[in-house]
CSV table of C-alpha atoms and ligand atoms in Angstrom, one decimal:
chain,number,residue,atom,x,y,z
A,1,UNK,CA,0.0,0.0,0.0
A,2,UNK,CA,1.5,3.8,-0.9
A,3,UNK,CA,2.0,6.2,1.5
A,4,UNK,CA,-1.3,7.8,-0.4
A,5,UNK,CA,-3.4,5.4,0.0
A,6,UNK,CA,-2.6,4.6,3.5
A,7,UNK,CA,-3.2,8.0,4.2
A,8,UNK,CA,-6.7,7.8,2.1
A,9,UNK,CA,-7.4,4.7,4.5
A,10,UNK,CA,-6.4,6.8,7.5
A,11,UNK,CA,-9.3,9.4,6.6
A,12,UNK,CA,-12.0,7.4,5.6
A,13,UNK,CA,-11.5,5.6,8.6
A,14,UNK,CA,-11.8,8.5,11.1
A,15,UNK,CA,-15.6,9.1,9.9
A,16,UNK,CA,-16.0,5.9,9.8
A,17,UNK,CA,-19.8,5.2,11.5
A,18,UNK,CA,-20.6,9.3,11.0
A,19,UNK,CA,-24.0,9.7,9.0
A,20,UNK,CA,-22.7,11.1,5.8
A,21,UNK,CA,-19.6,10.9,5.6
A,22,UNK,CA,-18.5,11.5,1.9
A,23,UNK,CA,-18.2,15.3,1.9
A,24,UNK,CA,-16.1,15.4,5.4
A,25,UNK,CA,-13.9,12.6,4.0
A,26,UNK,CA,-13.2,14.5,0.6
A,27,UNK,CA,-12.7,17.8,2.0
A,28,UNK,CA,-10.1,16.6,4.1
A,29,UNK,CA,-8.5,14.6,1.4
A,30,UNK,CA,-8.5,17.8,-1.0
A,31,UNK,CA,-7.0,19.9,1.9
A,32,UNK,CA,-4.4,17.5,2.7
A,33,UNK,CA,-3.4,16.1,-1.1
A,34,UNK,CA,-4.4,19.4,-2.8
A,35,UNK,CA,-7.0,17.2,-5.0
A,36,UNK,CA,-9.5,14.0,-4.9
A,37,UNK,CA,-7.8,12.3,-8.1
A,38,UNK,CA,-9.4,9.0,-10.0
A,39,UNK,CA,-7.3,7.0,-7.5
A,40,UNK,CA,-8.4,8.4,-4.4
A,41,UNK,CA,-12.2,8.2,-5.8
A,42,UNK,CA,-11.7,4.8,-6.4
A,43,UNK,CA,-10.5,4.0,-3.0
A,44,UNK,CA,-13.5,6.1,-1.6
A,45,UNK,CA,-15.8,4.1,-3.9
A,46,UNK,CA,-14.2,0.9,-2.3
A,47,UNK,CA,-14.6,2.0,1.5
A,48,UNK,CA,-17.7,3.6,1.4
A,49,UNK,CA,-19.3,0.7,-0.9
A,50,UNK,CA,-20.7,3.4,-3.8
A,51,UNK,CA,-19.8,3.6,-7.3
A,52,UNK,CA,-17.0,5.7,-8.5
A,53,UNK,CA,-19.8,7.0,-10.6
A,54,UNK,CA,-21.5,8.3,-7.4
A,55,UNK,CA,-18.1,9.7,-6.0
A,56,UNK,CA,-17.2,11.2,-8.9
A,57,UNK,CA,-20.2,12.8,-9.7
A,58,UNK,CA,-20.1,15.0,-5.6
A,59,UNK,CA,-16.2,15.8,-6.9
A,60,UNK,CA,-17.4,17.3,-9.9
A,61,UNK,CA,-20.2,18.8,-8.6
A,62,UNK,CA,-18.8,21.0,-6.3
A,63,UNK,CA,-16.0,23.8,-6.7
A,64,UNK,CA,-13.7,23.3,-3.9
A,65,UNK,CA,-12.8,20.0,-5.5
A,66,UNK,CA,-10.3,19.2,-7.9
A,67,UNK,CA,-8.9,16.1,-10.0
A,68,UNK,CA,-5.4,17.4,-10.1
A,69,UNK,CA,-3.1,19.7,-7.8
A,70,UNK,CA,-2.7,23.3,-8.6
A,71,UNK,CA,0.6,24.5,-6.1
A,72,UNK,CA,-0.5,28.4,-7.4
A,73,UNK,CA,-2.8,30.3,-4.6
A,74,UNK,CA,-6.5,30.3,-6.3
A,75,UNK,CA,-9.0,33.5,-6.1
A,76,UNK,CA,-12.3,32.8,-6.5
A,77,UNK,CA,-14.4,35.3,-7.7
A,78,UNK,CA,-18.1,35.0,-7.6
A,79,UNK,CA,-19.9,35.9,-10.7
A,80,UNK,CA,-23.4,35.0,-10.2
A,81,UNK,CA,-26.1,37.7,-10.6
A,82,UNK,CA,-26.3,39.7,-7.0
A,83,UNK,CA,-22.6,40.2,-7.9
A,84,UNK,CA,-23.2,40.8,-11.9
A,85,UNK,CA,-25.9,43.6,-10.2
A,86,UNK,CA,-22.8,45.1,-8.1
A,87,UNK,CA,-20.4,45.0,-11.2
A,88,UNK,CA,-17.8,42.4,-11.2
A,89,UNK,CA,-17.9,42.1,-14.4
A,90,UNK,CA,-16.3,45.0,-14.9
A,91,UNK,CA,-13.1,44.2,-12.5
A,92,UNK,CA,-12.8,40.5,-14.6
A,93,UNK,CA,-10.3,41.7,-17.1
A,94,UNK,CA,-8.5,43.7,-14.3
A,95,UNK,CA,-8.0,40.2,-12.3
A,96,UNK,CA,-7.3,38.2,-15.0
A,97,UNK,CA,-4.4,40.3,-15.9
A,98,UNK,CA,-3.5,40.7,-12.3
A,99,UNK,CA,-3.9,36.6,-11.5
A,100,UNK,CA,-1.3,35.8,-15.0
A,101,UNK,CA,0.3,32.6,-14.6
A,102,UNK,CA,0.8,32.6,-10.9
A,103,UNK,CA,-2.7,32.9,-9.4
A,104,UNK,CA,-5.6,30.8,-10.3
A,105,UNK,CA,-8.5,32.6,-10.6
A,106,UNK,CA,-11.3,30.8,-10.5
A,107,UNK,CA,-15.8,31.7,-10.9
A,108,UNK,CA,-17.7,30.6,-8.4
A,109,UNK,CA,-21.2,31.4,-8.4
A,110,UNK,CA,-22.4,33.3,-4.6
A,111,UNK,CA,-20.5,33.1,-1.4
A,112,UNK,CA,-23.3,34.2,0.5
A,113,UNK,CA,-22.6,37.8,0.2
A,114,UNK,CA,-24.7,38.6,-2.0
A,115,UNK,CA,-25.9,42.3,-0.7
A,116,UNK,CA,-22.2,43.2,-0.5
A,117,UNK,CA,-20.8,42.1,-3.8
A,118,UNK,CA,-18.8,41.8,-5.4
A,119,UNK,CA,-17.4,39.1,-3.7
A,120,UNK,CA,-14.3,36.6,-4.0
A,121,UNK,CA,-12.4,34.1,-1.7
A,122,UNK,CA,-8.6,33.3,-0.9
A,123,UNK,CA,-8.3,30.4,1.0
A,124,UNK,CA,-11.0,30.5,4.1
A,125,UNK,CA,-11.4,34.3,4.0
A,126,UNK,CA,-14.3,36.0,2.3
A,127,UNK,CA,-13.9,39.0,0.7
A,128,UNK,CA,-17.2,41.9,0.2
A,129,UNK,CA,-17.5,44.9,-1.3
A,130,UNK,CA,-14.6,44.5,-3.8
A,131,UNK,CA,-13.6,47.7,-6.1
A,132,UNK,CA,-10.8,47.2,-8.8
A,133,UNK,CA,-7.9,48.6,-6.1
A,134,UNK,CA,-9.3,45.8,-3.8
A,135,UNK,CA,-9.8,42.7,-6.1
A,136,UNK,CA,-6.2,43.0,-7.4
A,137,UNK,CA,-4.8,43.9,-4.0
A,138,UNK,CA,-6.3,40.9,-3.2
A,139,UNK,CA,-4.7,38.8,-5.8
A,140,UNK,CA,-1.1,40.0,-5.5
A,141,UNK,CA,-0.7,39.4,-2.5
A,142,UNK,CA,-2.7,35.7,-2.2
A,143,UNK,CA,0.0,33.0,-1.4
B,1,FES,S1,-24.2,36.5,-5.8
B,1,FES,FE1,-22.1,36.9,-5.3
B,1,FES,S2,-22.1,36.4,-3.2
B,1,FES,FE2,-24.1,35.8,-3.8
């Protein structure tokens, strides 16, 4: 067994028994292998006796997930309509060029701030009330 899928193992073990315990055991695999790969879905499959269909499908489904790792810092940026109201469209060009190669920028669609958009996320901190001075503060200095 590799020293990923021991650790895989290790997790699905500690919510073991819990009532739903697919979403707890993939965020903590994201946060500690920086993705839920085909290999890790396949062990989950196995452990929680579901199809890798039925994994696959809650990985894809949801944003914070991803099939590979990505070492850069990500931004999201929520683009759905309170935001579109509150004009982040018009700050999208002005990230993008700030993000280049070395942030990942990424839509999401609400945050729950909808009534102080626009709004974005680095890591577990929410940003509200974004202008084009704070988005791309926000972005150059994301690590
Ligand atoms: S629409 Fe942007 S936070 Fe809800």
């Amino acid at each position: 067994m590799t020293t990923k899928e021991l650790r895989i193992t290790e997790i699905v073990a500690e919510h073991a028994g819990r009532e739903g315990p697919l979403l707890p055991i993939l965020h903590d695999i994201q946060a500690e292998l920086g993705c839920v790969d085909a290999e890790s879905e396949a062990l989950i499959a196995l452990a929680l006796n579901l199809s890798r269909a039925d994994v696959h499908g809650v990985v894809s489904f949801y944003h914070d997930f991803h099939d590979h790792a990505d070492p850069r810092p990500e931004v999201q940026i929520c683009r759905a309509e309170a935001c579109k109201a509150r004009g982040v469209e018009a700050l999208v060009p002005g990230a993008e060029k700030a993000a280049g190669d070395r942030v990942k920028l990424t839509t999401v669609y609400c945050l729950g701030l909808c009534s102080a958009g626009p709004a974005a996320r680095h890591g577990d901190r929410l940003h509200a009330r974004l202008d084009a001075k704070g988005i791309n503060h926000l972005i150059e200095t994301a690590r």
